[in-house]
Short mmCIF file of C-alpha atoms in Angstrom, two decimals:
data_model
loop_
_atom_site.label_atom_id
_atom_site.label_comp_id
_atom_site.label_asym_id
_atom_site.label_seq_id
_atom_site.Cartn_x
_atom_site.Cartn_y
_atom_site.Cartn_z
CA MET K 140 32.65 6.32 -11.07
CA SER K 141 33.86 3.24 -9.18
CA GLY K 142 34.57 -0.06 -10.86
CA ILE K 143 31.45 -1.67 -9.38
CA GLU K 144 29.28 1.27 -10.39
CA GLN K 145 30.51 0.89 -13.96
CA LEU K 146 29.29 -2.71 -13.90
CA LEU K 147 25.86 -1.70 -12.58
CA ARG K 148 22.99 -1.51 -15.05
CA PRO K 149 23.06 2.04 -16.46
CA GLU K 150 19.45 2.80 -15.50
CA LEU K 151 20.25 2.04 -11.84
CA ARG K 152 23.27 4.33 -11.55
CA GLY K 153 22.68 7.32 -9.30
CA ARG K 154 19.37 6.00 -7.93
CA SER K 155 18.60 6.06 -4.22
CA PRO K 156 17.15 2.97 -2.53
CA TYR K 157 13.66 3.07 -1.04
CA GLY K 158 13.62 3.59 2.68
CA ALA K 159 11.58 5.48 5.23
CA PRO K 160 13.65 6.56 8.24
CA GLN K 161 13.68 3.96 11.02
CA LEU K 162 14.46 6.08 14.07
CA ASP K 163 14.15 5.24 17.76
CA VAL K 164 11.70 7.92 18.87
CA ASP K 165 8.75 7.87 21.24
CA VAL K 166 6.01 8.36 18.65
CA GLN K 167 6.53 6.63 15.29
CA LEU K 168 3.84 7.72 12.85
CA ASN K 169 5.68 7.63 9.53
CA THR K 170 5.15 4.24 7.84
CA ASN K 171 1.44 3.50 8.36
CA GLU K 172 2.12 0.52 10.60
CA SER K 173 -0.38 -0.37 13.28
CA SER K 174 0.57 1.08 16.66
CA TYR K 175 -1.20 -1.84 18.34
CA PRO K 176 0.76 -5.05 19.06
CA VAL K 177 -0.51 -8.45 17.99
CA PRO K 178 -2.87 -9.71 20.77
CA ASP K 179 -1.42 -12.31 23.12
CA GLU K 180 -3.93 -15.00 22.18
CA VAL K 181 -3.02 -14.63 18.51
CA VAL K 182 0.69 -14.78 19.37
CA ARG K 183 0.10 -18.01 21.30
CA ALA K 184 -1.89 -19.51 18.43
CA VAL K 185 0.88 -18.64 15.96
CA VAL K 186 3.58 -20.10 18.21
CA THR K 187 1.61 -23.33 18.66
CA ALA K 188 1.06 -23.69 14.91
CA LEU K 189 4.73 -22.96 14.17
CA GLU K 190 5.88 -25.52 16.72
CA ASP K 191 3.64 -28.13 15.13
CA GLY K 192 5.27 -27.54 11.77
CA LEU K 193 8.93 -27.04 12.67
CA GLY K 194 9.75 -30.71 12.35
CA GLY K 195 8.76 -30.54 8.69
CA LEU K 196 11.13 -27.73 7.73
CA ASN K 197 13.37 -30.29 6.06
CA ARG K 198 10.80 -30.25 3.25
CA TYR K 199 10.01 -27.38 0.93
CA PRO K 200 6.81 -25.45 1.66
CA ASP K 201 3.59 -25.99 -0.24
CA ARG K 202 4.43 -24.29 -3.51
CA GLU K 203 0.77 -23.48 -4.12
CA PHE K 204 0.12 -22.28 -0.52
CA THR K 205 -3.21 -24.08 -0.76
CA ALA K 206 -4.44 -23.62 2.80
CA LEU K 207 -3.57 -19.93 2.78
CA ARG K 208 -5.39 -19.32 -0.50
CA THR K 209 -8.48 -21.03 0.84
CA ALA K 210 -8.32 -18.91 4.00
CA LEU K 211 -7.94 -15.70 1.96
CA VAL K 212 -10.98 -16.60 -0.14
CA GLY K 213 -12.99 -17.06 3.05
CA TYR K 214 -11.80 -13.77 4.50
CA LEU K 215 -12.49 -11.73 1.37
CA GLY K 216 -15.89 -13.33 0.95
CA ASP K 217 -16.88 -12.63 4.55
CA ARG K 218 -15.69 -9.02 4.48
CA SER K 219 -16.60 -7.91 0.96
CA GLY K 220 -19.41 -10.26 -0.02
CA VAL K 221 -17.51 -11.12 -3.22
CA ALA K 222 -17.38 -14.84 -4.01
CA LEU K 223 -13.90 -15.83 -5.17
CA ARG K 224 -12.17 -19.15 -5.82
CA PRO K 225 -8.72 -20.23 -4.56
CA GLU K 226 -7.42 -20.29 -8.15
CA GLN K 227 -8.01 -16.51 -8.24
CA ILE K 228 -5.66 -15.81 -5.32
CA TRP K 229 -1.91 -15.21 -5.32
CA ALA K 230 0.31 -14.36 -2.35
CA GLY K 231 3.87 -13.27 -1.68
CA ASN K 232 6.27 -11.78 0.82
CA GLY K 233 4.46 -8.47 1.14
CA SER K 234 2.34 -6.86 -1.56
CA ASN K 235 5.54 -5.51 -3.11
CA GLU K 236 6.49 -9.04 -4.16
CA VAL K 237 3.16 -9.72 -5.84
CA LEU K 238 3.48 -6.34 -7.59
CA SER K 239 6.95 -7.43 -8.74
CA HIS K 240 5.48 -10.65 -10.12
CA LEU K 241 2.95 -8.64 -12.12
CA VAL K 242 5.65 -6.44 -13.65
CA GLN K 243 7.84 -9.46 -14.42
CA ALA K 244 4.97 -11.21 -16.16
CA PHE K 245 3.36 -8.32 -18.02
CA GLY K 246 6.06 -5.66 -18.30
CA GLY K 247 9.33 -5.48 -20.22
CA PRO K 248 11.72 -3.01 -21.88
CA ASP K 249 9.43 -2.60 -24.90
CA ARG K 250 6.32 -2.00 -22.76
CA ARG K 251 5.06 0.92 -20.67
CA ALA K 252 3.52 1.25 -17.21
CA LEU K 253 1.34 4.19 -16.18
CA GLY K 254 0.60 5.52 -12.70
CA PHE K 255 -0.81 8.79 -11.37
CA THR K 256 1.31 10.94 -9.05
CA PRO K 257 1.20 11.36 -6.12
CA ALA K 258 0.68 7.67 -5.40
CA TYR K 259 2.54 4.76 -3.85
CA SER K 260 6.23 5.40 -4.49
CA MET K 261 7.08 1.70 -4.88
CA HIS K 262 5.02 1.36 -8.06
CA PRO K 263 7.55 3.22 -10.25
CA ILE K 264 10.51 1.83 -8.29
CA ILE K 265 9.44 -1.78 -8.83
CA THR K 266 8.54 -1.12 -12.45
CA GLU K 267 11.72 0.68 -13.46
CA THR K 268 14.16 -1.54 -11.57
CA LEU K 269 12.61 -4.53 -13.34
CA GLY K 270 13.28 -2.90 -16.70
CA THR K 271 9.84 -1.56 -17.65
CA PRO K 272 9.59 2.13 -18.64
CA TRP K 273 7.38 4.16 -16.30
CA VAL K 274 5.12 7.03 -17.36
CA ASP K 275 4.33 9.44 -14.55
CA GLY K 276 0.70 10.45 -14.99
CA GLN K 277 -0.74 13.34 -13.03
CA ARG K 278 -3.58 14.10 -10.64
CA ASP K 279 -5.15 17.47 -9.96
CA ALA K 280 -2.40 19.61 -8.45
CA ASP K 281 -4.65 21.10 -5.75
CA THR K 282 -7.11 18.35 -4.78
CA PHE K 283 -5.05 15.30 -5.83
CA ASP K 284 -8.21 13.90 -7.43
CA LEU K 285 -8.14 11.76 -10.58
CA THR K 286 -11.12 12.37 -12.82
CA VAL K 287 -12.43 10.07 -15.52
CA GLU K 288 -11.67 12.63 -18.21
CA SER K 289 -8.07 13.13 -17.11
CA ALA K 290 -7.38 9.42 -16.60
CA VAL K 291 -8.82 8.48 -20.00
CA GLU K 292 -6.92 11.24 -21.81
CA GLN K 293 -3.62 10.19 -20.26
CA ALA K 294 -4.21 6.48 -20.85
CA LYS K 295 -5.06 6.98 -24.51
CA GLU K 296 -1.90 9.05 -24.98
CA VAL K 297 0.36 6.46 -23.35
CA ASP K 298 -1.39 3.22 -24.46
CA PRO K 299 0.13 1.35 -21.49
CA HIS K 300 0.63 -2.35 -20.86
CA LEU K 301 0.31 -1.93 -17.08
CA VAL K 302 -1.73 0.63 -15.13
CA PHE K 303 -1.36 1.20 -11.39
CA LEU K 304 -4.19 2.75 -9.39
CA CYS K 305 -4.43 3.15 -5.59
CA SER K 306 -7.68 3.06 -3.66
CA PRO K 307 -7.43 4.36 -1.01
CA ASN K 308 -4.55 6.27 -2.51
CA ASN K 309 -1.22 6.60 -0.74
CA PRO K 310 -0.19 9.27 0.27
CA THR K 311 -3.43 11.25 -0.17
CA GLY K 312 -5.77 8.73 1.51
CA SER K 313 -8.65 9.23 -0.92
CA ALA K 314 -10.64 6.34 -2.39
CA LEU K 315 -11.01 6.07 -6.15
CA PRO K 316 -14.45 6.25 -7.81
CA PHE K 317 -15.42 3.08 -9.63
CA ASP K 318 -16.03 4.96 -12.85
CA VAL K 319 -12.31 5.82 -13.03
CA ILE K 320 -11.36 2.14 -12.78
CA GLU K 321 -13.90 1.05 -15.39
CA ALA K 322 -12.96 3.92 -17.69
CA MET K 323 -9.30 2.94 -17.42
CA LEU K 324 -10.10 -0.64 -18.42
CA GLN K 325 -11.79 0.74 -21.53
CA ALA K 326 -9.16 3.38 -22.34
CA ALA K 327 -6.21 0.99 -21.95
CA PRO K 328 -7.48 -2.10 -23.81
CA ARG K 329 -4.19 -4.04 -23.70
CA ALA K 330 -3.24 -3.22 -20.11
CA ILE K 331 -3.33 -5.19 -16.91
CA VAL K 332 -5.03 -2.71 -14.56
CA VAL K 333 -3.84 -3.03 -10.96
CA VAL K 334 -5.90 -1.51 -8.14
CA ASP K 335 -3.78 -1.39 -4.99
CA GLU K 336 -6.15 -1.72 -2.02
CA ALA K 337 -3.54 -1.93 0.74
CA TYR K 338 -5.70 0.26 3.01
CA ALA K 339 -9.14 -1.06 2.04
CA GLU K 340 -10.09 -2.17 5.56
CA PHE K 341 -9.89 1.47 6.74
CA ALA K 342 -12.22 2.90 4.09
CA ARG K 343 -15.24 4.82 5.27
CA GLU K 344 -18.63 3.12 5.41
CA GLY K 345 -20.08 2.48 1.96
CA THR K 346 -16.79 2.66 0.06
CA PRO K 347 -16.88 -0.17 -2.51
CA THR K 348 -14.00 -2.53 -3.29
CA ALA K 349 -12.70 -3.25 -6.78
CA LEU K 350 -13.02 -6.95 -5.93
CA SER K 351 -16.63 -6.67 -7.07
CA LEU K 352 -15.44 -5.79 -10.60
CA LEU K 353 -13.27 -8.88 -11.08
CA GLU K 354 -15.96 -11.13 -12.52
CA SER K 355 -16.62 -8.83 -15.48
CA HIS K 356 -13.05 -7.61 -16.06
CA PRO K 357 -10.44 -10.34 -16.71
CA ARG K 358 -7.59 -7.80 -17.00
CA LEU K 359 -8.24 -6.36 -13.53
CA VAL K 360 -6.02 -7.18 -10.53
CA VAL K 361 -6.74 -6.17 -6.92
CA THR K 362 -3.80 -6.25 -4.51
CA ARG K 363 -4.06 -6.32 -0.71
CA THR K 364 -1.73 -6.63 2.29
CA MET K 365 -1.80 -7.99 5.83
CA SER K 366 0.72 -5.36 6.97
CA LYS K 367 -1.76 -2.63 7.87
CA ALA K 368 -5.16 -3.62 9.26
CA PHE K 369 -3.89 -7.02 10.45
CA ALA K 370 -0.92 -5.41 12.27
CA LEU K 371 1.45 -7.83 10.54
CA ALA K 372 3.97 -5.47 8.95
CA GLY K 373 6.76 -7.72 10.23
CA GLY K 374 5.08 -10.82 8.82
CA ARG K 375 5.50 -9.68 5.19
CA VAL K 376 2.37 -11.11 3.63
CA GLY K 377 0.67 -9.58 0.63
CA TYR K 378 -1.77 -11.05 -1.87
CA LEU K 379 -3.88 -10.33 -4.91
CA ALA K 380 -7.09 -11.45 -6.55
CA ALA K 381 -7.39 -11.78 -10.31
CA SER K 382 -8.54 -14.12 -13.06
CA PRO K 383 -7.08 -17.65 -13.03
CA GLU K 384 -5.32 -16.82 -16.31
CA ILE K 385 -3.38 -14.00 -14.64
CA ILE K 386 -2.51 -16.29 -11.72
CA ASP K 387 -1.15 -18.85 -14.19
CA ALA K 388 1.08 -16.17 -15.70
CA LEU K 389 2.52 -15.31 -12.29
CA ARG K 390 3.65 -18.91 -11.82
CA LEU K 391 6.07 -18.36 -14.70
CA VAL K 392 8.05 -15.68 -12.83
CA ARG K 393 7.87 -16.56 -9.14
CA LEU K 394 10.96 -18.04 -7.54
CA PRO K 395 10.67 -21.69 -6.46
CA TYR K 396 8.86 -22.14 -3.14
CA HIS K 397 8.83 -18.38 -2.64
CA LEU K 398 6.46 -18.37 0.35
CA SER K 399 8.07 -20.10 3.34
CA THR K 400 6.25 -22.53 5.62
CA PRO K 401 6.46 -20.16 8.63
CA THR K 402 5.11 -17.26 6.54
CA GLN K 403 2.18 -19.33 5.31
CA THR K 404 1.46 -20.49 8.85
CA ILE K 405 1.54 -17.00 10.36
CA ALA K 406 -0.81 -15.67 7.68
CA ARG K 407 -3.21 -18.59 7.95
CA VAL K 408 -3.46 -18.35 11.75
CA ALA K 409 -3.92 -14.58 11.52
CA LEU K 410 -6.86 -15.10 9.17
CA GLU K 411 -8.38 -17.55 11.64
CA HIS K 412 -8.27 -14.71 14.16
CA ALA K 413 -9.30 -11.95 11.74
CA ASP K 414 -12.09 -10.64 13.97
CA ARG K 415 -9.69 -10.20 16.89
CA LEU K 416 -6.93 -8.61 14.83
CA LEU K 417 -9.28 -6.19 13.10
CA GLU K 418 -10.78 -4.93 16.36
CA THR K 419 -8.37 -1.98 16.28
CA VAL K 420 -9.50 -0.80 12.84
CA GLU K 421 -12.39 1.31 14.17
CA ALA K 422 -10.15 2.82 16.87
CA ILE K 423 -7.59 3.77 14.21
CA LYS K 424 -10.29 5.26 11.99
CA ALA K 425 -11.49 7.36 14.94
CA GLN K 426 -7.99 8.78 15.40
CA ARG K 427 -7.70 9.40 11.66
CA ASP K 428 -10.91 11.42 11.68
CA ARG K 429 -9.72 13.22 14.80
CA LEU K 430 -6.54 14.20 12.95
CA VAL K 431 -8.54 15.63 10.06
CA THR K 432 -10.74 17.67 12.39
CA GLU K 433 -8.05 19.00 14.71
CA LEU K 434 -5.45 19.72 12.04
CA GLY K 435 -8.08 21.76 10.22
CA ALA K 436 -8.79 23.67 13.43
CA LEU K 437 -5.08 24.57 13.62
CA GLY K 438 -5.29 26.25 10.21
CA LEU K 439 -3.74 23.35 8.28
CA ARG K 440 -5.28 21.67 5.24
CA PRO K 441 -5.83 17.94 5.86
CA VAL K 442 -7.08 15.74 3.02
CA PRO K 443 -10.14 13.64 4.02
CA SER K 444 -8.88 10.09 4.27
CA ASP K 445 -10.13 6.53 3.72
CA ALA K 446 -6.84 5.08 4.98
CA ASN K 447 -5.02 4.89 8.32
CA PHE K 448 -3.13 8.13 7.73
CA VAL K 449 -3.74 11.77 6.91
CA LEU K 450 -1.92 13.96 4.41
CA PHE K 451 -1.99 17.58 5.49
CA GLY K 452 -0.89 20.76 3.75
CA GLY K 453 -0.55 24.41 4.64
CA LEU K 454 3.08 24.23 5.84
CA ALA K 455 5.55 26.93 4.90
CA ASP K 456 8.48 24.50 4.89
CA ALA K 457 7.51 20.82 5.17
CA PRO K 458 11.05 19.50 5.78
CA ALA K 459 11.57 22.06 8.54
CA THR K 460 8.30 21.04 10.20
CA TRP K 461 9.28 17.37 9.87
CA GLN K 462 12.51 18.10 11.74
CA ALA K 463 10.74 20.20 14.36
CA LEU K 464 8.30 17.36 15.03
CA LEU K 465 11.20 14.94 15.31
CA ASP K 466 12.79 17.26 17.87
CA HIS K 467 9.53 16.84 19.82
CA GLY K 468 9.90 13.05 19.66
CA VAL K 469 7.33 12.56 16.88
CA LEU K 470 8.29 10.93 13.58
CA VAL K 471 6.02 11.57 10.57
CA ARG K 472 6.62 11.17 6.83
CA ASP K 473 7.86 13.73 4.35
CA VAL K 474 6.48 12.31 1.10
CA GLY K 475 8.04 14.96 -1.10
CA ILE K 476 4.91 17.00 -1.76
CA ARG K 477 5.60 20.70 -1.27
CA HIS K 478 3.97 22.18 1.87
CA HIS K 479 2.65 18.73 2.96
CA LEU K 480 3.46 15.97 5.44
CA ARG K 481 1.78 12.64 6.14
CA VAL K 482 0.97 11.29 9.61
CA THR K 483 -0.18 7.79 10.54
CA ALA K 484 -3.21 7.44 12.79
CA GLY K 485 -1.85 5.78 15.94
CA THR K 486 -3.16 5.29 19.44
CA PRO K 487 -5.10 8.10 21.15
CA GLN K 488 -1.99 8.90 23.20
CA GLU K 489 0.20 9.10 20.10
CA THR K 490 -2.33 11.29 18.32
CA THR K 491 -2.43 13.62 21.30
CA ARG K 492 1.38 13.89 21.33
CA PHE K 493 1.45 14.72 17.63
CA LEU K 494 -1.38 17.26 17.82
CA ALA K 495 0.16 18.95 20.87
CA ALA K 496 3.43 19.32 19.00
CA MET K 497 1.66 20.70 15.93
CA ALA K 498 -0.31 23.17 18.06
CA GLU K 499 2.97 24.46 19.44
CA LEU K 500 4.60 24.64 16.01
CA ALA K 501 1.68 25.99 13.99
CA PRO K 502 2.13 29.70 14.73
CA THR K 503 5.55 29.72 13.09
CA HIS K 504 5.20 26.88 10.56
CA LEU K 505 1.93 27.69 8.78
CA LEU K 506 2.00 28.82 5.18
CA THR K 507 0.98 32.48 5.25
CA LYS K 508 1.67 35.66 3.31
CA GLU K 509 4.18 36.56 5.98
CA ASN K 510 5.68 33.04 6.01
CA PRO K 511 5.59 31.89 2.35
#
């Protein structure tokens, strides 16, 4: 053990940092980014707004990001029909930062956080690296579903202070029934219950949002991001909606002036052009559904998805298939689930490239009695 490693916090020794491969390949379908660039008119609007504000960079940004919060309230109200107030909104540099704020405010070494695997891998990473013990709850091993009975049983056993739920879930893509969320709020009476809705804009018609539960559940938090549907992964803007009391608690742990003036400007202008930026959502959903249909036709086992990606099983050796796809110029994600890989829904051309490669590989990569 090196001298620096000896100085490192013991619980961090031997850990690997988070990081999906960033490789220069033709078809990049591994991190659920949008394959569509930001439209030119939105780029021009952002540049104009940034130019107008550059002379004021000698001053700190608006600590309360007032204009952005107002814009987020308008967007969520228009899209979900849920009436919120600016004092219910919090934002940060990506949804990971607002998740970090929640753990800083409501976690701690003498508290426990509960999540249900497989789910977003950053939930336990954020929790544990900030010093809060993580309890790895489980979903159904075959369907990846989380039932009310299972969730309640696990919550009562753990008695957590923080609960993380994903809807739609990453990496499975499935939306969470409302009765699971409401049951969790009852079964974990001292917990802040976080519903991560990073992929909510891609949910199938009729899928409800947990935003509608906020009014009657003061311990509920709903997190969102502008990285996916808004095609702003490089902008690093995430946000949450919760009770004003929770927002007040987050002020205690945020760093001073944590959201820069350019970041606030980019997000605000993007929200002004929400209709234009979200035009690609239906096209992405069409490719997602195409992936489910055509992967099934190849003998694979795709999970029906409410997100912008598809998890598919039926592979004899998932890492070997991942490498074979990469050799074909297609990068997907190995999420560590045996016999499964995850693929982002990209453009029609990217989907075709991926499906053509899988059709070529399927005869020798499918999980069969002869190829276990």
